[in-house]
PDB file of C-alpha atoms in Angstrom:
ATOM      1  CA  MET A 501     112.483  49.758 105.708  1.00  0.00           C
ATOM      2  CA  ARG A 502     114.684  52.539 107.006  1.00  0.00           C
ATOM      3  CA  PRO A 503     112.985  55.986 107.004  1.00  0.00           C
ATOM      4  CA  PHE A 504     114.229  58.245 104.204  1.00  0.00           C
ATOM      5  CA  GLU A 505     113.839  61.744 102.841  1.00  0.00           C
ATOM      6  CA  TYR A 506     112.204  62.123  99.439  1.00  0.00           C
ATOM      7  CA  VAL A 507     113.269  64.869  97.010  1.00  0.00           C
ATOM      8  CA  ARG A 508     111.892  65.394  93.501  1.00  0.00           C
ATOM      9  CA  ALA A 509     114.628  66.813  91.262  1.00  0.00           C
ATOM     10  CA  VAL A 510     113.738  69.805  89.109  1.00  0.00           C
ATOM     11  CA  ASP A 511     116.626  69.290  86.690  1.00  0.00           C
ATOM     12  CA  ALA A 512     119.548  66.949  86.073  1.00  0.00           C
ATOM     13  CA  GLY A 513     122.071  69.367  87.547  1.00  0.00           C
ATOM     14  CA  GLN A 514     120.246  69.484  90.871  1.00  0.00           C
ATOM     15  CA  ALA A 515     119.908  65.693  90.944  1.00  0.00           C
ATOM     16  CA  VAL A 516     123.605  65.165  90.265  1.00  0.00           C
ATOM     17  CA  ALA A 517     124.602  67.742  92.880  1.00  0.00           C
ATOM     18  CA  LEU A 518     122.459  66.145  95.578  1.00  0.00           C
ATOM     19  CA  VAL A 519     123.629  62.573  94.977  1.00  0.00           C
ATOM     20  CA  SER A 520     127.275  63.506  94.403  1.00  0.00           C
ATOM     21  CA  ALA A 521     127.498  65.396  97.690  1.00  0.00           C
ATOM     22  CA  ASP A 522     126.128  62.655  99.936  1.00  0.00           C
ATOM     23  CA  PRO A 523     127.057  58.941  99.839  1.00  0.00           C
ATOM     24  CA  ASP A 524     123.799  58.200 101.671  1.00  0.00           C
ATOM     25  CA  THR A 525     121.676  59.585  98.820  1.00  0.00           C
ATOM     26  CA  SER A 526     120.477  57.584  95.814  1.00  0.00           C
ATOM     27  CA  TYR A 527     118.515  58.128  92.622  1.00  0.00           C
ATOM     28  CA  LEU A 528     114.975  56.828  92.222  1.00  0.00           C
ATOM     29  CA  ALA A 529     113.492  56.072  88.788  1.00  0.00           C
ATOM     30  CA  GLY A 530     111.229  53.082  88.145  1.00  0.00           C
ATOM     31  CA  GLY A 531     112.248  51.608  91.489  1.00  0.00           C
ATOM     32  CA  THR A 532     111.670  47.995  90.483  1.00  0.00           C
ATOM     33  CA  THR A 533     115.013  46.962  92.030  1.00  0.00           C
ATOM     34  CA  GLN A 534     115.799  49.835  94.382  1.00  0.00           C
ATOM     35  CA  LEU A 535     112.585  49.662  96.406  1.00  0.00           C
ATOM     36  CA  ASP A 536     112.695  45.877  96.692  1.00  0.00           C
ATOM     37  CA  LEU A 537     116.192  46.039  98.148  1.00  0.00           C
ATOM     38  CA  MET A 538     115.164  48.786 100.535  1.00  0.00           C
ATOM     39  CA  LYS A 539     112.190  46.761 101.750  1.00  0.00           C
ATOM     40  CA  ASP A 540     114.446  43.751 102.292  1.00  0.00           C
ATOM     41  CA  GLY A 541     116.912  45.824 104.304  1.00  0.00           C
ATOM     42  CA  VAL A 542     119.769  45.354 101.825  1.00  0.00           C
ATOM     43  CA  LEU A 543     119.883  49.045 100.904  1.00  0.00           C
ATOM     44  CA  GLY A 544     118.997  51.903 103.241  1.00  0.00           C
ATOM     45  CA  PRO A 545     119.651  55.337 101.720  1.00  0.00           C
ATOM     46  CA  ALA A 546     118.775  58.291 103.913  1.00  0.00           C
ATOM     47  CA  ARG A 547     117.496  60.236 100.908  1.00  0.00           C
ATOM     48  CA  LEU A 548     116.012  59.349  97.513  1.00  0.00           C
ATOM     49  CA  VAL A 549     116.193  61.821  94.640  1.00  0.00           C
ATOM     50  CA  ASP A 550     113.293  61.208  92.258  1.00  0.00           C
ATOM     51  CA  ILE A 551     114.379  61.791  88.644  1.00  0.00           C
ATOM     52  CA  THR A 552     111.204  60.569  86.938  1.00  0.00           C
ATOM     53  CA  ARG A 553     110.049  64.091  85.985  1.00  0.00           C
ATOM     54  CA  LEU A 554     113.302  64.947  84.202  1.00  0.00           C
ATOM     55  CA  PRO A 555     113.287  65.105  80.369  1.00  0.00           C
ATOM     56  CA  LEU A 556     115.340  61.941  79.974  1.00  0.00           C
ATOM     57  CA  GLY A 557     112.869  59.755  78.110  1.00  0.00           C
ATOM     58  CA  GLY A 558     112.119  59.089  74.483  1.00  0.00           C
ATOM     59  CA  ILE A 559     113.828  57.491  71.507  1.00  0.00           C
ATOM     60  CA  THR A 560     115.604  59.521  68.832  1.00  0.00           C
ATOM     61  CA  HIS A 561     116.415  57.931  65.484  1.00  0.00           C
ATOM     62  CA  THR A 562     119.435  58.773  63.345  1.00  0.00           C
ATOM     63  CA  GLY A 563     120.658  57.101  60.201  1.00  0.00           C
ATOM     64  CA  SER A 564     122.891  54.587  61.930  1.00  0.00           C
ATOM     65  CA  ALA A 565     121.788  54.483  65.572  1.00  0.00           C
ATOM     66  CA  ILE A 566     119.070  55.208  68.082  1.00  0.00           C
ATOM     67  CA  ARG A 567     119.491  57.291  71.208  1.00  0.00           C
ATOM     68  CA  VAL A 568     117.393  55.986  74.074  1.00  0.00           C
ATOM     69  CA  GLY A 569     116.693  58.294  76.995  1.00  0.00           C
ATOM     70  CA  ALA A 570     117.546  56.711  80.337  1.00  0.00           C
ATOM     71  CA  LEU A 571     113.949  57.044  81.577  1.00  0.00           C
ATOM     72  CA  THR A 572     112.490  55.305  78.530  1.00  0.00           C
ATOM     73  CA  THR A 573     110.657  52.225  79.768  1.00  0.00           C
ATOM     74  CA  MET A 574     111.380  48.712  78.609  1.00  0.00           C
ATOM     75  CA  GLU A 575     107.921  48.549  77.060  1.00  0.00           C
ATOM     76  CA  GLU A 576     108.394  51.780  75.133  1.00  0.00           C
ATOM     77  CA  LEU A 577     111.657  50.556  73.665  1.00  0.00           C
ATOM     78  CA  ALA A 578     110.203  47.163  72.764  1.00  0.00           C
ATOM     79  CA  ALA A 579     107.308  48.864  70.957  1.00  0.00           C
ATOM     80  CA  ASP A 580     109.535  51.079  68.821  1.00  0.00           C
ATOM     81  CA  PRO A 581     109.198  50.117  65.120  1.00  0.00           C
ATOM     82  CA  VAL A 582     112.863  50.769  64.334  1.00  0.00           C
ATOM     83  CA  VAL A 583     113.908  48.443  67.162  1.00  0.00           C
ATOM     84  CA  ALA A 584     111.557  45.767  65.839  1.00  0.00           C
ATOM     85  CA  ALA A 585     112.904  46.108  62.293  1.00  0.00           C
ATOM     86  CA  ARG A 586     116.619  46.698  62.829  1.00  0.00           C
ATOM     87  CA  LEU A 587     117.308  45.368  66.343  1.00  0.00           C
ATOM     88  CA  PRO A 588     115.005  42.370  66.736  1.00  0.00           C
ATOM     89  CA  PHE A 589     117.172  40.620  69.326  1.00  0.00           C
ATOM     90  CA  VAL A 590     116.972  43.715  71.535  1.00  0.00           C
ATOM     91  CA  ARG A 591     113.183  43.544  71.339  1.00  0.00           C
ATOM     92  CA  GLU A 592     113.224  39.811  72.078  1.00  0.00           C
ATOM     93  CA  ALA A 593     115.390  40.368  75.154  1.00  0.00           C
ATOM     94  CA  LEU A 594     113.107  43.129  76.419  1.00  0.00           C
ATOM     95  CA  LEU A 595     109.976  41.005  76.044  1.00  0.00           C
ATOM     96  CA  LEU A 596     111.613  38.020  77.735  1.00  0.00           C
ATOM     97  CA  GLY A 597     113.132  40.123  80.500  1.00  0.00           C
ATOM     98  CA  ALA A 598     110.061  41.004  82.559  1.00  0.00           C
ATOM     99  CA  SER A 599     106.283  40.890  82.777  1.00  0.00           C
ATOM    100  CA  THR A 600     104.210  43.515  80.991  1.00  0.00           C
ATOM    101  CA  GLN A 601     103.542  45.283  84.279  1.00  0.00           C
ATOM    102  CA  LEU A 602     107.247  45.582  85.075  1.00  0.00           C
ATOM    103  CA  ARG A 603     108.166  46.579  81.512  1.00  0.00           C
ATOM    104  CA  ASN A 604     105.787  49.525  81.776  1.00  0.00           C
ATOM    105  CA  LEU A 605     107.575  50.741  84.898  1.00  0.00           C
ATOM    106  CA  ALA A 606     111.213  49.699  84.635  1.00  0.00           C
ATOM    107  CA  THR A 607     113.515  52.150  82.868  1.00  0.00           C
ATOM    108  CA  ILE A 608     116.376  51.368  80.517  1.00  0.00           C
ATOM    109  CA  GLY A 609     118.860  53.297  82.646  1.00  0.00           C
ATOM    110  CA  GLY A 610     117.729  51.424  85.724  1.00  0.00           C
ATOM    111  CA  ASN A 611     117.979  48.106  83.902  1.00  0.00           C
ATOM    112  CA  LEU A 612     121.639  48.769  83.215  1.00  0.00           C
ATOM    113  CA  LEU A 613     122.170  49.343  86.944  1.00  0.00           C
ATOM    114  CA  GLN A 614     120.050  46.548  88.385  1.00  0.00           C
ATOM    115  CA  ARG A 615     121.788  44.825  91.264  1.00  0.00           C
ATOM    116  CA  ALA A 616     122.861  41.208  91.520  1.00  0.00           C
ATOM    117  CA  ARG A 617     120.199  38.554  91.877  1.00  0.00           C
ATOM    118  CA  CYS A 618     122.424  36.564  94.230  1.00  0.00           C
ATOM    119  CA  ARG A 619     120.278  35.082  96.993  1.00  0.00           C
ATOM    120  CA  TYR A 620     123.027  35.774  99.539  1.00  0.00           C
ATOM    121  CA  PHE A 621     123.429  39.425  98.542  1.00  0.00           C
ATOM    122  CA  ARG A 622     119.673  39.904  98.860  1.00  0.00           C
ATOM    123  CA  ASP A 623     119.413  38.313 102.300  1.00  0.00           C
ATOM    124  CA  PRO A 624     120.834  40.627 104.996  1.00  0.00           C
ATOM    125  CA  THR A 625     120.790  37.763 107.491  1.00  0.00           C
ATOM    126  CA  VAL A 626     123.645  36.185 105.511  1.00  0.00           C
ATOM    127  CA  ALA A 627     126.815  37.728 106.891  1.00  0.00           C
ATOM    128  CA  ALA A 628     129.235  36.574 104.192  1.00  0.00           C
ATOM    129  CA  CYS A 629     128.696  38.751 101.130  1.00  0.00           C
ATOM    130  CA  ASN A 630     131.601  40.783  99.786  1.00  0.00           C
ATOM    131  CA  LYS A 631     129.281  42.692  97.494  1.00  0.00           C
ATOM    132  CA  ARG A 632     127.159  43.893 100.421  1.00  0.00           C
ATOM    133  CA  GLU A 633     129.841  43.908 103.146  1.00  0.00           C
ATOM    134  CA  PRO A 634     133.366  44.103 101.658  1.00  0.00           C
ATOM    135  CA  GLY A 635     135.752  41.654 103.286  1.00  0.00           C
ATOM    136  CA  SER A 636     133.039  39.444 104.775  1.00  0.00           C
ATOM    137  CA  GLY A 637     133.442  36.507 102.382  1.00  0.00           C
ATOM    138  CA  CYS A 638     131.239  34.885  99.736  1.00  0.00           C
ATOM    139  CA  ALA A 639     128.575  32.484 100.944  1.00  0.00           C
ATOM    140  CA  ALA A 640     127.750  31.425  97.382  1.00  0.00           C
ATOM    141  CA  ILE A 641     131.135  29.774  96.880  1.00  0.00           C
ATOM    142  CA  THR A 642     130.461  27.277  99.659  1.00  0.00           C
ATOM    143  CA  GLY A 643     126.655  27.270  99.406  1.00  0.00           C
ATOM    144  CA  ALA A 644     124.026  26.535  96.774  1.00  0.00           C
ATOM    145  CA  ALA A 645     125.207  28.295  93.617  1.00  0.00           C
ATOM    146  CA  ARG A 646     122.945  27.114  90.799  1.00  0.00           C
ATOM    147  CA  MET A 647     121.988  30.647  89.701  1.00  0.00           C
ATOM    148  CA  HIS A 648     125.535  31.990  89.780  1.00  0.00           C
ATOM    149  CA  ALA A 649     128.227  32.872  87.276  1.00  0.00           C
ATOM    150  CA  ILE A 650     130.915  30.757  85.625  1.00  0.00           C
ATOM    151  CA  LEU A 651     132.695  33.504  83.649  1.00  0.00           C
ATOM    152  CA  GLY A 652     134.471  36.506  85.128  1.00  0.00           C
ATOM    153  CA  THR A 653     134.302  35.142  88.660  1.00  0.00           C
ATOM    154  CA  SER A 654     136.868  35.542  91.433  1.00  0.00           C
ATOM    155  CA  ASP A 655     137.580  34.031  94.822  1.00  0.00           C
ATOM    156  CA  HIS A 656     135.631  36.946  96.283  1.00  0.00           C
ATOM    157  CA  CYS A 657     132.368  36.809  94.289  1.00  0.00           C
ATOM    158  CA  ILE A 658     130.460  34.689  91.770  1.00  0.00           C
ATOM    159  CA  ALA A 659     127.275  36.791  91.638  1.00  0.00           C
ATOM    160  CA  LEU A 660     125.542  36.868  88.276  1.00  0.00           C
ATOM    161  CA  HIS A 661     124.601  39.914  86.220  1.00  0.00           C
ATOM    162  CA  ALA A 662     120.968  39.150  85.473  1.00  0.00           C
ATOM    163  CA  SER A 663     119.863  41.703  82.857  1.00  0.00           C
ATOM    164  CA  ASP A 664     118.475  40.339  79.602  1.00  0.00           C
ATOM    165  CA  VAL A 665     118.519  43.428  77.396  1.00  0.00           C
ATOM    166  CA  VAL A 666     122.089  44.330  78.315  1.00  0.00           C
ATOM    167  CA  VAL A 667     123.226  41.138  76.548  1.00  0.00           C
ATOM    168  CA  PRO A 668     122.343  42.300  72.999  1.00  0.00           C
ATOM    169  CA  LEU A 669     123.261  45.889  73.887  1.00  0.00           C
ATOM    170  CA  THR A 670     126.737  44.643  74.790  1.00  0.00           C
ATOM    171  CA  ALA A 671     126.971  42.747  71.511  1.00  0.00           C
ATOM    172  CA  LEU A 672     126.042  45.953  69.667  1.00  0.00           C
ATOM    173  CA  ASP A 673     128.759  48.104  71.263  1.00  0.00           C
ATOM    174  CA  ALA A 674     126.164  50.434  72.775  1.00  0.00           C
ATOM    175  CA  VAL A 675     127.446  53.585  74.469  1.00  0.00           C
ATOM    176  CA  VAL A 676     126.256  54.940  77.820  1.00  0.00           C
ATOM    177  CA  HIS A 677     126.014  58.724  78.191  1.00  0.00           C
ATOM    178  CA  VAL A 678     126.302  60.106  81.725  1.00  0.00           C
ATOM    179  CA  GLN A 679     126.292  63.463  83.486  1.00  0.00           C
ATOM    180  CA  GLY A 680     128.316  64.211  86.592  1.00  0.00           C
ATOM    181  CA  VAL A 681     129.596  67.168  88.563  1.00  0.00           C
ATOM    182  CA  GLU A 682     132.490  67.518  86.133  1.00  0.00           C
ATOM    183  CA  GLY A 683     130.274  67.431  83.036  1.00  0.00           C
ATOM    184  CA  GLN A 684     129.223  64.802  80.549  1.00  0.00           C
ATOM    185  CA  ARG A 685     131.042  61.761  79.248  1.00  0.00           C
ATOM    186  CA  SER A 686     130.371  58.685  77.123  1.00  0.00           C
ATOM    187  CA  ILE A 687     131.289  55.150  78.187  1.00  0.00           C
ATOM    188  CA  PRO A 688     131.299  52.093  75.875  1.00  0.00           C
ATOM    189  CA  LEU A 689     129.040  49.469  77.417  1.00  0.00           C
ATOM    190  CA  THR A 690     131.786  46.864  76.980  1.00  0.00           C
ATOM    191  CA  GLY A 691     133.854  48.913  79.434  1.00  0.00           C
ATOM    192  CA  PHE A 692     131.042  50.008  81.726  1.00  0.00           C
ATOM    193  CA  TYR A 693     130.885  46.981  84.052  1.00  0.00           C
ATOM    194  CA  LEU A 694     133.695  45.756  86.290  1.00  0.00           C
ATOM    195  CA  PRO A 695     134.311  42.078  87.074  1.00  0.00           C
ATOM    196  CA  PRO A 696     134.398  41.414  90.816  1.00  0.00           C
ATOM    197  CA  GLY A 697     138.121  40.808  91.287  1.00  0.00           C
ATOM    198  CA  ASP A 698     138.836  41.647  94.919  1.00  0.00           C
ATOM    199  CA  THR A 699     136.333  44.553  94.993  1.00  0.00           C
ATOM    200  CA  PRO A 700     132.918  43.011  94.201  1.00  0.00           C
ATOM    201  CA  HIS A 701     131.122  46.003  95.728  1.00  0.00           C
ATOM    202  CA  ILE A 702     132.374  48.216  92.869  1.00  0.00           C
ATOM    203  CA  GLU A 703     130.208  47.088  89.977  1.00  0.00           C
ATOM    204  CA  ASN A 704     130.792  49.713  87.284  1.00  0.00           C
ATOM    205  CA  VAL A 705     132.946  52.695  86.332  1.00  0.00           C
ATOM    206  CA  LEU A 706     130.445  55.393  87.339  1.00  0.00           C
ATOM    207  CA  GLN A 707     131.767  58.056  89.652  1.00  0.00           C
ATOM    208  CA  ARG A 708     129.768  59.074  92.717  1.00  0.00           C
ATOM    209  CA  GLY A 709     126.568  60.808  91.613  1.00  0.00           C
ATOM    210  CA  GLU A 710     126.992  60.321  87.870  1.00  0.00           C
ATOM    211  CA  LEU A 711     123.587  60.021  86.238  1.00  0.00           C
ATOM    212  CA  ILE A 712     122.888  57.939  83.149  1.00  0.00           C
ATOM    213  CA  THR A 713     121.116  60.224  80.680  1.00  0.00           C
ATOM    214  CA  ALA A 714     120.926  58.100  77.518  1.00  0.00           C
ATOM    215  CA  ILE A 715     122.126  54.963  75.761  1.00  0.00           C
ATOM    216  CA  GLU A 716     123.219  55.143  72.137  1.00  0.00           C
ATOM    217  CA  VAL A 717     122.598  51.897  70.255  1.00  0.00           C
ATOM    218  CA  PRO A 718     124.041  51.291  66.763  1.00  0.00           C
ATOM    219  CA  LEU A 719     121.599  49.770  64.291  1.00  0.00           C
ATOM    220  CA  LEU A 720     122.419  46.495  62.612  1.00  0.00           C
ATOM    221  CA  PRO A 721     122.936  46.512  58.845  1.00  0.00           C
ATOM    222  CA  GLU A 722     119.730  45.638  57.025  1.00  0.00           C
ATOM    223  CA  ALA A 723     121.254  42.355  55.839  1.00  0.00           C
ATOM    224  CA  ALA A 724     122.106  41.225  59.374  1.00  0.00           C
ATOM    225  CA  ARG A 725     119.929  38.794  61.258  1.00  0.00           C
ATOM    226  CA  SER A 726     119.792  38.458  65.017  1.00  0.00           C
ATOM    227  CA  HIS A 727     118.270  36.352  67.768  1.00  0.00           C
ATOM    228  CA  TYR A 728     118.093  36.290  71.564  1.00  0.00           C
ATOM    229  CA  LEU A 729     117.491  32.977  73.301  1.00  0.00           C
ATOM    230  CA  LYS A 730     116.791  32.667  77.018  1.00  0.00           C
ATOM    231  CA  VAL A 731     116.856  29.300  78.792  1.00  0.00           C
ATOM    232  CA  ARG A 732     115.160  29.283  82.190  1.00  0.00           C
ATOM    233  CA  ASP A 733     113.419  27.007  84.640  1.00  0.00           C
ATOM    234  CA  ARG A 734     109.934  28.230  83.760  1.00  0.00           C
ATOM    235  CA  VAL A 735     108.377  30.088  80.864  1.00  0.00           C
ATOM    236  CA  SER A 736     107.755  33.440  82.524  1.00  0.00           C
ATOM    237  CA  TYR A 737     108.953  35.649  85.365  1.00  0.00           C
ATOM    238  CA  GLU A 738     112.269  33.883  85.783  1.00  0.00           C
ATOM    239  CA  PHE A 739     115.905  34.823  85.306  1.00  0.00           C
ATOM    240  CA  ALA A 740     118.092  33.100  82.751  1.00  0.00           C
ATOM    241  CA  LEU A 741     120.075  29.997  83.511  1.00  0.00           C
ATOM    242  CA  THR A 742     121.832  30.779  80.241  1.00  0.00           C
ATOM    243  CA  SER A 743     121.109  33.135  77.371  1.00  0.00           C
ATOM    244  CA  ALA A 744     122.721  34.303  74.154  1.00  0.00           C
ATOM    245  CA  GLY A 745     122.295  37.312  71.912  1.00  0.00           C
ATOM    246  CA  VAL A 746     123.839  37.083  68.441  1.00  0.00           C
ATOM    247  CA  ALA A 747     123.796  39.037  65.200  1.00  0.00           C
ATOM    248  CA  LEU A 748     125.210  37.603  61.982  1.00  0.00           C
ATOM    249  CA  GLU A 749     125.892  38.847  58.499  1.00  0.00           C
ATOM    250  CA  VAL A 750     126.057  35.843  56.184  1.00  0.00           C
ATOM    251  CA  GLU A 751     127.025  36.081  52.518  1.00  0.00           C
ATOM    252  CA  ASP A 752     127.233  33.078  50.178  1.00  0.00           C
ATOM    253  CA  GLY A 753     127.099  30.749  53.159  1.00  0.00           C
ATOM    254  CA  VAL A 754     130.023  32.429  54.942  1.00  0.00           C
ATOM    255  CA  VAL A 755     129.856  34.498  58.125  1.00  0.00           C
ATOM    256  CA  ARG A 756     131.177  37.945  57.232  1.00  0.00           C
ATOM    257  CA  GLN A 757     130.446  39.615  60.574  1.00  0.00           C
ATOM    258  CA  ALA A 758     129.385  38.278  63.976  1.00  0.00           C
ATOM    259  CA  ARG A 759     128.392  39.803  67.278  1.00  0.00           C
ATOM    260  CA  VAL A 760     128.011  37.473  70.247  1.00  0.00           C
ATOM    261  CA  ALA A 761     127.197  38.046  73.907  1.00  0.00           C
ATOM    262  CA  LEU A 762     126.135  35.689  76.684  1.00  0.00           C
ATOM    263  CA  GLY A 763     123.836  36.092  79.678  1.00  0.00           C
ATOM    264  CA  GLY A 764     123.163  33.929  82.699  1.00  0.00           C
ATOM    265  CA  VAL A 765     126.817  32.920  82.929  1.00  0.00           C
ATOM    266  CA  GLY A 766     128.880  36.051  83.593  1.00  0.00           C
ATOM    267  CA  THR A 767     129.490  38.329  86.539  1.00  0.00           C
ATOM    268  CA  ILE A 768     129.119  41.058  83.899  1.00  0.00           C
ATOM    269  CA  PRO A 769     127.289  40.997  80.549  1.00  0.00           C
ATOM    270  CA  TRP A 770     129.651  38.737  78.654  1.00  0.00           C
ATOM    271  CA  ARG A 771     130.934  39.730  75.214  1.00  0.00           C
ATOM    272  CA  ALA A 772     132.220  36.538  73.582  1.00  0.00           C
ATOM    273  CA  TRP A 773     135.066  38.050  71.573  1.00  0.00           C
ATOM    274  CA  ALA A 774     136.736  34.674  71.029  1.00  0.00           C
ATOM    275  CA  ALA A 775     133.543  33.235  69.539  1.00  0.00           C
ATOM    276  CA  GLU A 776     133.297  36.170  67.146  1.00  0.00           C
ATOM    277  CA  ASP A 777     136.873  35.571  65.985  1.00  0.00           C
ATOM    278  CA  VAL A 778     136.072  31.928  65.263  1.00  0.00           C
ATOM    279  CA  LEU A 779     132.949  32.795  63.286  1.00  0.00           C
ATOM    280  CA  ARG A 780     134.297  35.502  60.993  1.00  0.00           C
ATOM    281  CA  GLY A 781     135.146  33.980  57.623  1.00  0.00           C
ATOM    282  CA  ALA A 782     133.852  30.538  58.613  1.00  0.00           C
ATOM    283  CA  PRO A 783     131.087  28.579  56.861  1.00  0.00           C
ATOM    284  CA  ALA A 784     127.762  29.274  58.557  1.00  0.00           C
ATOM    285  CA  GLY A 785     127.232  25.765  59.858  1.00  0.00           C
ATOM    286  CA  ARG A 786     127.204  23.581  62.932  1.00  0.00           C
ATOM    287  CA  GLY A 787     130.944  22.942  62.887  1.00  0.00           C
ATOM    288  CA  ALA A 788     131.805  26.612  63.155  1.00  0.00           C
ATOM    289  CA  PHE A 789     129.029  27.189  65.670  1.00  0.00           C
ATOM    290  CA  ARG A 790     130.339  24.409  67.911  1.00  0.00           C
ATOM    291  CA  ALA A 791     133.853  25.808  67.698  1.00  0.00           C
ATOM    292  CA  ALA A 792     132.560  29.277  68.536  1.00  0.00           C
ATOM    293  CA  ALA A 793     130.671  27.950  71.554  1.00  0.00           C
ATOM    294  CA  ASP A 794     133.769  26.106  72.768  1.00  0.00           C
ATOM    295  CA  ALA A 795     135.780  29.310  72.457  1.00  0.00           C
ATOM    296  CA  ALA A 796     133.144  31.332  74.304  1.00  0.00           C
ATOM    297  CA  LEU A 797     133.140  28.972  77.300  1.00  0.00           C
ATOM    298  CA  ALA A 798     136.853  28.188  77.375  1.00  0.00           C
ATOM    299  CA  GLY A 799     137.478  30.235  80.513  1.00  0.00           C
ATOM    300  CA  ALA A 800     134.566  28.882  82.536  1.00  0.00           C
ATOM    301  CA  ARG A 801     135.221  28.382  86.232  1.00  0.00           C
ATOM    302  CA  THR A 802     132.633  26.197  87.911  1.00  0.00           C
ATOM    303  CA  LEU A 803     131.521  24.872  91.274  1.00  0.00           C
ATOM    304  CA  PRO A 804     129.477  21.704  91.787  1.00  0.00           C
ATOM    305  CA  GLY A 805     126.271  23.735  91.596  1.00  0.00           C
ATOM    306  CA  THR A 806     127.198  25.541  88.380  1.00  0.00           C
ATOM    307  CA  ALA A 807     129.044  22.870  86.383  1.00  0.00           C
ATOM    308  CA  PHE A 808     125.937  22.113  84.318  1.00  0.00           C
ATOM    309  CA  LYS A 809     125.986  25.634  82.915  1.00  0.00           C
ATOM    310  CA  VAL A 810     128.990  24.999  80.665  1.00  0.00           C
ATOM    311  CA  GLU A 811     127.201  22.514  78.434  1.00  0.00           C
ATOM    312  CA  LEU A 812     123.883  24.331  78.712  1.00  0.00           C
ATOM    313  CA  ALA A 813     125.482  27.619  77.657  1.00  0.00           C
ATOM    314  CA  ARG A 814     127.285  25.869  74.807  1.00  0.00           C
ATOM    315  CA  ARG A 815     124.027  24.429  73.478  1.00  0.00           C
ATOM    316  CA  THR A 816     122.237  27.741  73.999  1.00  0.00           C
ATOM    317  CA  LEU A 817     124.772  29.588  71.870  1.00  0.00           C
ATOM    318  CA  ILE A 818     124.812  26.949  69.122  1.00  0.00           C
ATOM    319  CA  ARG A 819     121.028  27.048  68.848  1.00  0.00           C
ATOM    320  CA  THR A 820     120.998  30.851  68.816  1.00  0.00           C
ATOM    321  CA  LEU A 821     123.590  30.929  66.039  1.00  0.00           C
ATOM    322  CA  GLU A 822     121.666  28.363  64.026  1.00  0.00           C
ATOM    323  CA  THR A 823     118.467  30.399  64.345  1.00  0.00           C
ATOM    324  CA  ALA A 824     120.162  33.626  63.290  1.00  0.00           C
ATOM    325  CA  ALA A 825     122.021  31.944  60.416  1.00  0.00           C
ATOM    326  CA  GLY A 826     118.833  30.298  59.209  1.00  0.00           C
ATOM    327  CA  ALA A 827     117.098  33.666  59.081  1.00  0.00           C
ATOM    328  CA  ALA A 828     120.069  35.112  57.200  1.00  0.00           C
ATOM    329  CA  SER A 829     120.144  32.376  54.544  1.00  0.00           C
TER     330      SER A 829
END
């Protein structure tokens, strides 16, 4: 690991000023991704600004939403009674996303910014990685790509966005609140992440030094039912091959409202707008669910190592919809 300077921020303004002024300075919160990448030699900031003592934790409830401080841990959010009652698929994604030990350390803000789980990005001995070294190529396209994306890919990168909880948060139209040198702003989560295109190293719309302060999450209507399903190679401590987070409002056997997002298949958390369009006004049954799954995967772009994901993701979404619809009946 490269030697670095450690600074503990006394307030958000100081933290933002330090990181904004120096491209070789980074924030440190839970550190569950940052420190691993530093140990592996993938990242090497000259200075870390510790923000863990800032008053950016806690969960505030309003009538129609919750505001989650960026330093709230995954475990704290999963334990919140309002989340359990009104956002069950968020809780399911949190509990499936990491071990208890990690959930007690990892922050929600950090989870939004976790880096790609691409084996080539995380191995500095691999020269070809456009995300790590722009213009160097993409080893995953010609190498083993089983854990890579099939939606939102480009000729320059097929790295997967691996977060579990961001899947239902994307379906819910959550909003990210940030603070920068020019003040505060709010960013819809559906517009927060950037597909790789020809600049895979630019992963989101944050400006240099902008600090996530909170995430605002709308509550589902009381009549809605939701479910998060994660398919993986082993039961615990493993990233998703495919996942789906859905919320349905069903009335008299007809889907009145649907929210659908996919994980394990996209270079960004994947909002399945086309699937939602298919579902609205359709009978809550297998025919509509199959059509929705077909619509969600229509743009899939595969390699030999990822071709299996199309059918697996289709079945994952159908099962998730059936579970949510069954609970709503």
